[in-house]
Amino acid sequence: MIQLIRGFRDILPSDVPLWQRIEQTAVELFEAYGFAEIRIPIMEKTELFARSIGETTDIVEKEMYTFADRQGAKQKADELLTLRPEATASIVRAYIQHKMYAGDPLHKFYMTGPMFRRERPQKGRYRQFYQIDAEIFGTGSAYADVLLISMLTELLRRLGVDDTKAHLNSLGCPECRPAYRETLTAYIDARADRLCEDCQRRKTRNPLRVLDCKVTACREAMTQAPELIDHLCDACRDHFAIVTESLADLSVPYVLDKRLVRGLDYYTRTTFEIHTEVLGAQSAVAGGGRYDGLVEALGGPSIPASGFAIGFDRLAEIVAQKQPAAVPAPALFIAPIGEEARARAFPWFIELGQAGVTCDIEMGGKSLKAQMKRANRIGAAHVLIVGETELVQGAAILRDMNTKAQQAVPLERLVATLVAELG
RNA sequence: GUGGGUGUAGCUCAGUUGGUAGAGCCCCUGGUUGUGGCCCAGGUGGUCGUGGGUUCAAGUCCCAUCACUCACCCCA
């Protein structure tokens, strides 16, 4: 028996109503704020991800599904393709490629779909996982960041999730980060011998990540480390102040998390993650931030942008714990008895469906008792019983499964009657 | 990539010192010559993850492998 790929999964019909509800809730909310859906390809040239996410990040170094477009042929760099590990790079690429910055550069996008990262599977972590993404291009305003965080909070609230926490930090900008980086590197070098193996590597390539290390020895060594947030330039400090003040005005709960450093290199200034208790180690249900340099870095004009990604799988798990999704039940089950009745009833079933009545019918030749059992099991509100007697008398029996009340429905205009009654 | 735990019926799980498989739920049939949920009776369903090994005999012991799972790591 062929099994599905490790870290991949089927989302079965019993889970789909939940996924649909989450997606509909998100779409409704995002569109209210002027976000428009964009659909991007599932693969891009590897170079796009390498350049945007960062050559030295874990995602690019060891987690991407990359392959040669043509086997055996002489390989050029641009023939290496990668299954998208995140959405932002593609959206930026599309924004630049279609010159969407011309005219009004302000655009708000959202998208949803699968992403691929080859990590060891775990609770809330899959190799094919789904994200809901939102991005704002064309404004450097701190209020754009606030809008994103507020949307996330509201989305969670609408889905009945209220015990999450927004973690907030600022990563500075090209004006202030280099100086801080030097300060930090000096601090780290002074106690490098106490750091773990990974941090030994990180300290030169990406020293900010040392702050984020979970190893106890590293945490202890870094307790007195200089904080980026204390070394911001004036512009970054003002930006961050507006973010925090505005969130407070809106009563959006947040905590400052000075150690919040994200794993993608393109972030600047505001970064945030939404955390939850119920997912074990994979506590981040959403994350994002500002990436003012990315559009330009990928060959576009200098245009600021900000965005977030929600872990759909994780969100679905949280929401499912709060309120299990209701299984949709049909309004009507048609129970014909005998060949002739079935032949007569089948067109009713087709027409009722066309008229929008959710219904089902027994297509085999089961006993009425078996049919009633099935109607009950699938939660049908009504059952239409039709056998020889009913055909002779010219009226079928409509049974209300809750009250057990039965009424005769004349075969003439039967479909119209049922549509009026149940539709 | 590293470590721990777990793999027996569709699902949740028993299986005692090795003696060639069981329960509950689900499903099907009947108890009601054409009426569901409760109850009663009967029934379908498993090469015990896979491959080797030890043994007269392996679900049970040994090795390997795969999968799931949790954690590290990373992130959504």
Coordinates of C-alpha atoms (C1' of nucleotides) in Angstrom, one line a residue:
Chain A
M1 CA 0.0 0.0 0.0
I2 CA 1.4 3.4 -1.0
Q3 CA 1.4 5.8 1.9
L4 CA 1.5 9.6 1.7
I5 CA 4.7 11.4 1.9
R6 CA 6.2 12.0 5.3
G7 CA 5.1 15.3 6.8
F8 CA 2.3 15.6 4.3
R9 CA -1.3 15.0 5.1
D10 CA -4.8 14.7 3.9
I11 CA -7.4 17.1 5.1
L12 CA -10.4 14.8 5.3
P13 CA -14.0 15.9 4.7
S14 CA -14.7 15.8 8.4
D15 CA -12.1 18.6 8.8
V16 CA -12.9 20.7 5.8
P17 CA -15.9 22.6 7.3
L18 CA -13.5 24.0 9.9
W19 CA -10.9 25.0 7.3
Q20 CA -13.6 26.6 5.2
R21 CA -14.9 28.6 8.2
I22 CA -11.5 29.9 9.0
E23 CA -10.8 30.9 5.4
Q24 CA -14.2 32.6 5.0
T25 CA -13.7 34.5 8.3
A26 CA -10.3 35.7 7.2
V27 CA -11.4 36.7 3.7
E28 CA -14.4 38.6 5.0
L29 CA -12.2 40.5 7.5
F30 CA -9.4 41.2 5.1
E31 CA -11.6 42.4 2.3
A32 CA -13.3 44.8 4.7
Y33 CA -10.0 46.5 5.0
G34 CA -9.4 46.7 1.3
F35 CA -7.1 43.6 0.9
A36 CA -7.4 41.9 -2.5
E37 CA -6.6 38.3 -3.2
I38 CA -3.5 37.4 -5.2
R39 CA -2.7 33.9 -6.4
I40 CA 0.9 33.1 -6.9
P41 CA 2.6 30.0 -8.3
I42 CA 3.6 27.1 -6.2
M43 CA 7.2 27.1 -7.5
E44 CA 9.7 29.8 -8.2
K45 CA 13.3 30.0 -9.3
T46 CA 15.4 29.0 -6.3
E47 CA 17.3 32.3 -6.5
L48 CA 14.2 34.3 -5.6
F49 CA 13.9 32.6 -2.2
A50 CA 17.7 32.5 -1.6
R51 CA 17.9 36.3 -2.2
S52 CA 14.8 37.3 -0.2
I53 CA 14.8 34.9 2.8
G54 CA 18.6 35.0 3.1
E55 CA 21.3 32.6 1.9
T56 CA 22.3 31.7 5.4
T57 CA 18.9 31.1 6.9
D58 CA 17.9 27.6 7.9
I59 CA 15.0 27.7 5.4
V60 CA 17.3 28.3 2.5
E61 CA 20.2 26.2 3.7
K62 CA 18.5 23.0 4.5
E63 CA 14.7 23.1 4.3
M64 CA 13.8 23.8 0.7
Y65 CA 12.5 21.4 -1.8
T66 CA 14.7 22.3 -4.7
F67 CA 15.2 20.4 -8.0
A68 CA 16.5 20.8 -11.5
D69 CA 13.9 21.8 -14.0
R70 CA 15.5 19.6 -16.7
Q71 CA 17.2 16.3 -15.7
G72 CA 20.5 15.7 -17.3
A73 CA 20.7 18.9 -19.3
K74 CA 23.4 21.3 -18.7
Q75 CA 22.3 23.2 -15.6
K76 CA 22.1 27.0 -15.5
A77 CA 21.5 28.7 -12.2
D78 CA 18.0 29.8 -13.2
E79 CA 16.9 26.3 -13.9
L80 CA 16.9 25.4 -10.3
L81 CA 13.3 25.5 -9.0
T82 CA 12.0 25.4 -5.5
L83 CA 8.6 24.7 -4.0
R84 CA 7.7 27.9 -2.2
P85 CA 8.6 27.8 1.5
E86 CA 6.7 31.1 2.1
A87 CA 4.6 33.6 0.2
T88 CA 6.1 37.0 0.6
A89 CA 8.9 36.5 -1.9
S90 CA 6.5 35.5 -4.7
I91 CA 4.2 38.4 -3.9
V92 CA 7.1 40.9 -4.0
R93 CA 8.2 39.3 -7.2
A94 CA 4.7 39.7 -8.7
Y95 CA 4.4 43.3 -7.5
I96 CA 7.7 44.2 -9.2
Q97 CA 7.2 42.2 -12.3
H98 CA 3.7 43.6 -13.1
K99 CA 4.9 47.1 -12.1
M100 CA 2.1 47.4 -9.6
Y101 CA 4.1 50.3 -8.0
A102 CA 3.4 52.5 -11.0
G103 CA 0.6 55.0 -10.3
D104 CA -0.5 54.4 -6.8
P105 CA 2.1 52.1 -5.2
L106 CA -0.2 51.2 -2.3
H107 CA -1.5 47.7 -2.6
K108 CA -2.9 45.4 0.0
F109 CA -2.8 41.7 -0.8
Y110 CA -3.9 38.4 0.8
M111 CA -3.5 34.9 -0.3
T112 CA -3.9 31.4 1.1
G113 CA -2.3 28.1 0.1
P114 CA 0.3 25.4 0.8
M115 CA 4.0 26.0 1.6
F116 CA 6.8 23.5 1.7
R117 CA 9.7 23.1 4.1
R118 CA 11.6 19.9 4.7
E119 CA 11.7 19.9 8.5
R120 CA 11.2 17.0 10.9
P121 CA 7.5 16.7 11.4
Q122 CA 6.1 17.5 14.8
K123 CA 2.9 18.7 16.4
G124 CA 1.7 21.7 14.4
R125 CA 4.6 21.3 11.9
Y126 CA 4.2 19.7 8.6
R127 CA 6.3 19.6 5.4
Q128 CA 3.4 20.8 3.4
F129 CA 1.6 23.3 5.5
Y130 CA -0.9 26.0 4.8
Q131 CA -0.6 29.7 5.3
I132 CA -2.9 32.7 5.2
D133 CA -0.9 35.7 4.1
A134 CA -1.5 39.4 4.1
E135 CA 0.9 42.1 2.8
I136 CA 0.7 45.9 2.5
F137 CA 3.0 47.5 -0.1
G138 CA 3.7 51.1 -0.7
T139 CA 3.6 52.6 2.8
G140 CA 6.2 52.9 5.5
S141 CA 3.6 54.0 8.0
A142 CA 3.6 52.5 11.4
Y143 CA -0.2 52.3 11.2
A144 CA 0.1 49.7 8.5
D145 CA 1.9 47.5 11.0
V146 CA -0.9 48.2 13.5
L147 CA -3.5 47.3 11.0
L148 CA -1.9 43.9 10.4
I149 CA -1.6 43.1 14.1
S150 CA -5.1 44.3 14.8
M151 CA -6.5 42.2 11.9
L152 CA -4.8 39.1 13.3
T153 CA -6.2 39.7 16.8
E154 CA -9.7 40.3 15.4
L155 CA -9.5 37.2 13.2
L156 CA -8.6 35.1 16.2
R157 CA -11.3 36.7 18.3
R158 CA -13.9 36.0 15.6
L159 CA -12.8 32.4 15.6
G160 CA -13.3 32.1 19.3
V161 CA -9.6 32.2 20.2
D162 CA -8.8 34.8 22.9
D163 CA -6.0 33.4 24.9
T164 CA -3.2 34.3 22.5
K165 CA -0.5 36.9 23.0
A166 CA 1.1 39.2 20.5
H167 CA 4.8 39.5 20.9
L168 CA 6.4 42.6 19.6
N169 CA 9.8 43.9 18.8
S170 CA 11.7 46.2 16.5
L171 CA 14.7 45.1 14.4
G172 CA 15.8 48.5 13.4
C173 CA 16.8 49.6 10.0
P174 CA 20.0 49.9 7.8
E175 CA 20.6 53.2 9.7
C176 CA 20.9 51.7 13.2
R177 CA 21.2 48.0 12.9
P178 CA 24.9 47.8 11.7
A179 CA 26.1 49.8 14.7
Y180 CA 24.0 47.7 17.1
R181 CA 25.3 44.6 15.4
E182 CA 28.9 45.6 16.2
T183 CA 28.0 46.3 19.8
L184 CA 26.4 43.0 20.1
T185 CA 29.2 41.1 18.4
A186 CA 31.7 42.7 20.8
Y187 CA 29.5 41.5 23.7
I188 CA 29.2 38.0 22.3
D189 CA 32.9 37.7 21.5
A190 CA 33.7 38.5 25.1
R191 CA 31.8 35.4 26.3
A192 CA 32.0 33.2 23.2
D193 CA 33.4 30.3 25.1
R194 CA 30.1 29.9 27.0
L195 CA 28.0 29.6 23.9
C196 CA 26.6 26.5 22.3
E197 CA 27.9 25.1 19.0
D198 CA 25.2 26.6 16.9
C199 CA 25.7 30.0 18.4
Q200 CA 29.5 29.8 17.7
R201 CA 28.4 29.7 14.1
R202 CA 25.7 32.3 14.4
K203 CA 27.8 34.9 16.0
T204 CA 29.6 35.9 12.8
R205 CA 26.9 35.1 10.3
N206 CA 23.8 36.3 12.1
P207 CA 24.6 37.5 15.6
L208 CA 21.0 38.6 16.3
R209 CA 20.0 35.0 16.4
V210 CA 22.2 34.3 19.4
L211 CA 19.7 36.4 21.3
D212 CA 17.0 33.9 20.4
C213 CA 18.8 30.8 21.4
K214 CA 17.0 28.5 23.8
V215 CA 20.1 26.8 25.2
T216 CA 20.3 27.6 28.9
A217 CA 24.0 28.4 28.9
C218 CA 23.4 30.8 26.0
R219 CA 20.5 32.5 27.7
E220 CA 22.5 33.0 30.8
A221 CA 25.4 34.4 28.8
M222 CA 23.1 36.8 27.0
T223 CA 21.1 38.1 30.0
Q224 CA 23.1 41.3 30.1
A225 CA 23.3 41.6 26.3
P226 CA 22.6 45.0 24.8
E227 CA 19.1 45.2 23.5
L228 CA 18.4 46.3 19.9
I229 CA 15.4 48.2 21.1
D230 CA 17.7 50.5 23.1
H231 CA 19.9 51.2 20.1
L232 CA 17.3 52.2 17.6
C233 CA 17.8 55.4 15.5
D234 CA 15.4 58.2 16.1
A235 CA 13.2 57.3 13.1
C236 CA 12.9 53.7 14.2
R237 CA 12.2 54.7 17.7
D238 CA 9.4 57.0 16.6
H239 CA 8.0 54.4 14.3
F240 CA 7.9 51.8 17.1
A241 CA 6.4 54.3 19.5
I242 CA 3.5 54.9 17.2
V243 CA 3.0 51.1 16.9
T244 CA 2.8 50.6 20.6
E245 CA 0.7 53.7 21.3
S246 CA -1.8 52.9 18.6
L247 CA -2.1 49.3 19.8
A248 CA -2.8 50.5 23.3
D249 CA -5.4 53.0 21.9
L250 CA -7.1 50.1 20.2
S251 CA -6.9 47.9 23.3
V252 CA -5.0 45.2 21.3
P253 CA -3.0 43.3 23.9
Y254 CA 0.7 42.8 23.3
V255 CA 3.9 42.2 25.1
L256 CA 7.4 43.5 24.3
D257 CA 9.7 40.7 23.4
K258 CA 13.2 42.1 23.1
R259 CA 14.5 38.7 22.1
L260 CA 12.1 38.2 19.2
V261 CA 14.3 37.8 16.2
R262 CA 12.8 36.2 13.1
G263 CA 14.4 33.6 10.9
L264 CA 14.0 35.4 7.7
D265 CA 16.6 38.1 6.9
Y266 CA 14.3 40.6 5.2
Y267 CA 12.6 42.0 8.2
T268 CA 13.2 45.5 9.4
R269 CA 11.6 47.6 12.2
T270 CA 8.4 46.1 13.5
T271 CA 8.3 42.3 13.9
F272 CA 5.7 40.3 15.7
E273 CA 4.5 36.8 16.5
I274 CA 1.2 35.6 17.9
H275 CA 1.7 32.8 20.5
T276 CA -0.6 30.3 22.0
E277 CA -0.2 27.8 24.8
V278 CA -2.0 24.9 23.3
L279 CA 0.3 23.7 20.5
G280 CA 3.3 22.5 22.5
A281 CA 6.6 23.7 21.2
Q282 CA 5.1 25.1 18.0
S283 CA 3.6 28.0 19.8
A284 CA 3.7 30.6 17.0
V285 CA 0.4 30.6 15.2
A286 CA 1.2 33.7 13.2
G287 CA 4.2 35.9 12.5
G288 CA 5.2 38.8 10.4
G289 CA 6.7 42.3 10.3
R290 CA 8.0 45.1 8.2
Y291 CA 10.4 44.5 5.3
D292 CA 11.2 47.9 3.9
G293 CA 14.3 46.9 1.9
L294 CA 13.0 43.8 0.1
V295 CA 11.2 45.2 -2.9
E296 CA 14.4 47.1 -3.8
A297 CA 16.6 44.2 -3.0
L298 CA 14.7 42.1 -5.5
G299 CA 15.1 44.6 -8.3
G300 CA 12.2 46.9 -7.8
P301 CA 12.1 50.6 -6.7
S302 CA 12.6 51.5 -3.1
I303 CA 9.2 50.7 -1.7
P304 CA 8.4 49.9 2.0
A305 CA 6.2 46.9 2.9
S306 CA 4.8 45.0 5.8
G307 CA 3.0 41.7 6.2
F308 CA 2.2 38.5 8.1
A309 CA 1.6 34.8 7.7
I310 CA -0.8 32.7 9.7
G311 CA -0.1 29.0 10.2
F312 CA -3.4 27.6 9.0
D313 CA -2.8 24.1 10.3
R314 CA -2.0 25.4 13.7
L315 CA -4.9 27.8 13.7
A316 CA -7.2 25.0 12.7
E317 CA -6.0 22.9 15.6
I318 CA -6.6 25.7 18.1
V319 CA -10.0 26.5 16.8
A320 CA -11.0 22.8 16.8
Q321 CA -10.1 22.6 20.4
K322 CA -12.3 25.5 21.2
Q323 CA -15.3 24.5 19.1
P324 CA -15.5 21.3 17.1
A325 CA -17.0 21.9 13.6
A326 CA -20.5 20.9 13.0
V327 CA -21.0 18.3 10.3
P328 CA -23.3 19.7 7.7
A329 CA -26.6 17.7 7.5
P330 CA -29.0 17.6 4.6
A331 CA -32.5 19.0 4.8
L332 CA -34.0 15.9 3.2
F333 CA -33.4 12.2 2.7
I334 CA -35.5 10.5 0.0
A335 CA -36.4 6.9 0.9
P336 CA -37.9 5.0 -2.0
I337 CA -39.2 1.5 -1.5
G338 CA -39.0 -0.7 -4.6
E339 CA -37.7 -0.3 -8.1
E340 CA -40.6 1.7 -9.5
A341 CA -40.6 4.2 -6.6
R342 CA -36.9 4.7 -6.9
A343 CA -37.2 5.4 -10.7
R344 CA -39.9 8.0 -10.0
A345 CA -38.0 9.5 -7.0
F346 CA -34.6 9.9 -8.6
P347 CA -35.5 12.8 -10.8
W348 CA -37.0 14.6 -7.8
F349 CA -33.7 14.2 -6.1
I350 CA -31.8 15.7 -9.1
E351 CA -34.3 18.6 -9.3
L352 CA -34.2 19.4 -5.6
G353 CA -30.5 19.6 -5.7
Q354 CA -30.6 21.9 -8.6
A355 CA -33.0 24.1 -6.7
G356 CA -30.6 24.3 -3.8
V357 CA -32.2 21.9 -1.4
T358 CA -29.5 19.9 0.4
C359 CA -30.7 16.3 0.0
D360 CA -29.7 12.7 -0.4
I361 CA -31.3 9.5 -1.7
E362 CA -30.9 5.8 -1.3
M363 CA -29.7 4.5 -4.6
G364 CA -29.5 0.9 -3.7
G365 CA -32.4 -1.3 -2.8
K366 CA -32.3 -1.2 1.0
S367 CA -35.2 -1.8 3.3
L368 CA -37.1 1.2 4.6
K369 CA -35.7 0.4 8.1
A370 CA -32.1 0.6 6.8
Q371 CA -32.9 3.8 5.0
M372 CA -34.4 5.4 8.1
K373 CA -31.3 4.4 10.0
R374 CA -29.1 6.1 7.4
A375 CA -31.3 9.2 7.3
N376 CA -30.9 9.4 11.1
R377 CA -27.2 8.9 11.0
I378 CA -26.5 11.7 8.4
G379 CA -28.8 14.0 10.4
A380 CA -31.4 14.6 7.7
A381 CA -34.1 16.9 9.0
H382 CA -36.8 15.3 6.9
V383 CA -37.4 12.0 5.1
L384 CA -39.6 11.6 2.1
I385 CA -41.0 8.1 2.0
V386 CA -42.4 6.8 -1.3
G387 CA -43.4 3.2 -2.1
E388 CA -46.1 1.4 -4.1
T389 CA -48.9 2.6 -1.8
E390 CA -47.9 6.3 -2.2
L391 CA -47.6 6.0 -6.0
V392 CA -51.1 4.6 -6.1
Q393 CA -52.5 7.2 -3.8
G394 CA -50.7 10.0 -5.6
A395 CA -49.0 11.4 -2.5
A396 CA -45.6 10.7 -0.8
I397 CA -45.0 10.9 3.0
L398 CA -42.9 13.7 4.4
R399 CA -41.6 12.8 7.9
D400 CA -40.1 15.4 10.2
M401 CA -37.3 13.5 12.0
N402 CA -37.4 15.5 15.1
T403 CA -41.2 15.7 15.7
K404 CA -42.0 12.4 14.0
A405 CA -44.9 14.3 12.4
Q406 CA -45.8 13.0 8.9
Q407 CA -47.7 14.7 6.2
A408 CA -48.8 13.8 2.7
V409 CA -47.2 15.6 -0.2
P410 CA -49.1 15.2 -3.5
L411 CA -46.9 13.9 -6.3
E412 CA -48.0 16.6 -8.6
R413 CA -45.9 19.6 -7.9
L414 CA -44.0 17.6 -5.4
V415 CA -40.6 19.2 -6.1
A416 CA -42.0 22.8 -6.0
T417 CA -43.8 22.0 -2.7
L418 CA -40.6 20.6 -1.1
V419 CA -38.5 23.5 -2.3
A420 CA -41.0 25.9 -0.8
E421 CA -41.1 23.9 2.5
L422 CA -37.4 23.0 2.9
G423 CA -35.5 25.4 0.6
Chain B
rG1 C1' 20.1 16.3 11.4
rU2 C1' 19.8 14.4 17.1
rG3 C1' 17.1 12.1 21.1
rG4 C1' 12.6 9.7 23.8
rG5 C1' 7.8 7.2 23.2
rU6 C1' 4.4 4.2 20.2
rG7 C1' 2.9 0.7 16.1
rU8 C1' -2.8 -5.6 17.3
rA9 C1' -10.1 -4.9 13.5
rG10 C1' -12.5 1.3 10.2
rC11 C1' -11.9 3.9 15.5
rU12 C1' -10.2 3.4 21.0
rC13 C1' -7.6 -0.4 23.1
rA14 C1' -6.7 -5.5 26.0
rG15 C1' -3.5 -9.7 25.1
rU16 C1' -1.0 -12.6 31.6
rU17 C1' 5.7 -16.8 32.4
rG18 C1' 6.6 -17.4 24.1
rG19 C1' 1.5 -22.2 22.7
rU20 C1' -0.8 -19.8 15.8
rA21 C1' -5.8 -13.4 18.3
rG22 C1' -10.1 -10.5 21.9
rA23 C1' -13.5 -6.3 23.9
rG24 C1' -16.1 -1.8 23.3
rC25 C1' -17.7 1.6 19.5
rC26 C1' -18.8 1.6 14.2
rC27 C1' -21.0 -1.2 10.2
rC28 C1' -24.6 -5.2 8.3
rU29 C1' -29.0 -8.5 9.2
rG30 C1' -33.1 -9.8 12.2
rG31 C1' -36.6 -8.9 16.5
rU32 C1' -41.6 -4.6 13.5
rU33 C1' -45.5 -8.3 5.9
rG34 C1' -43.0 -0.5 4.8
rU35 C1' -40.7 3.8 9.5
rG36 C1' -34.6 6.1 12.7
rG37 C1' -32.4 7.2 17.8
rC38 C1' -32.9 2.9 23.2
rC39 C1' -32.8 -2.4 24.0
rC40 C1' -32.0 -7.7 22.6
rA41 C1' -29.9 -11.6 19.2
rG42 C1' -26.7 -12.8 15.3
rG43 C1' -23.0 -11.4 11.7
rU44 C1' -18.8 -9.0 8.5
rG45 C1' -14.0 -7.4 9.5
rG46 C1' -6.9 -8.4 11.4
rU47 C1' -0.8 -11.9 6.6
rC48 C1' -0.7 -8.5 15.1
rG49 C1' 3.7 -1.8 10.6
rU50 C1' 7.4 -4.4 7.3
rG51 C1' 11.8 -7.7 6.7
rG52 C1' 15.0 -11.0 8.9
rG53 C1' 16.6 -14.0 13.2
rU54 C1' 16.2 -17.4 17.8
rU55 C1' 12.6 -21.5 18.9
rC56 C1' 9.1 -27.6 18.1
rA57 C1' 6.2 -22.9 18.5
rA58 C1' 6.7 -15.5 18.2
rG59 C1' 1.5 -10.4 18.8
rU60 C1' 4.9 -11.8 22.9
rC61 C1' 12.3 -12.5 22.7
rC62 C1' 16.6 -10.3 19.3
rC63 C1' 18.2 -7.2 15.0
rA64 C1' 17.1 -4.1 11.1
rU65 C1' 13.8 -1.0 8.7
rC66 C1' 9.5 2.2 7.9
rA67 C1' 5.7 5.1 9.9
rC68 C1' 3.4 8.0 13.6
rU69 C1' 4.3 11.0 17.8
rC70 C1' 6.8 14.3 21.3
rA71 C1' 11.1 17.2 22.2
rC72 C1' 15.8 19.7 20.5
rC73 C1' 16.4 22.9 16.3
rC74 C1' 13.6 26.1 13.2
rC75 C1' 9.3 28.6 12.3
rA76 C1' 3.6 29.4 10.5

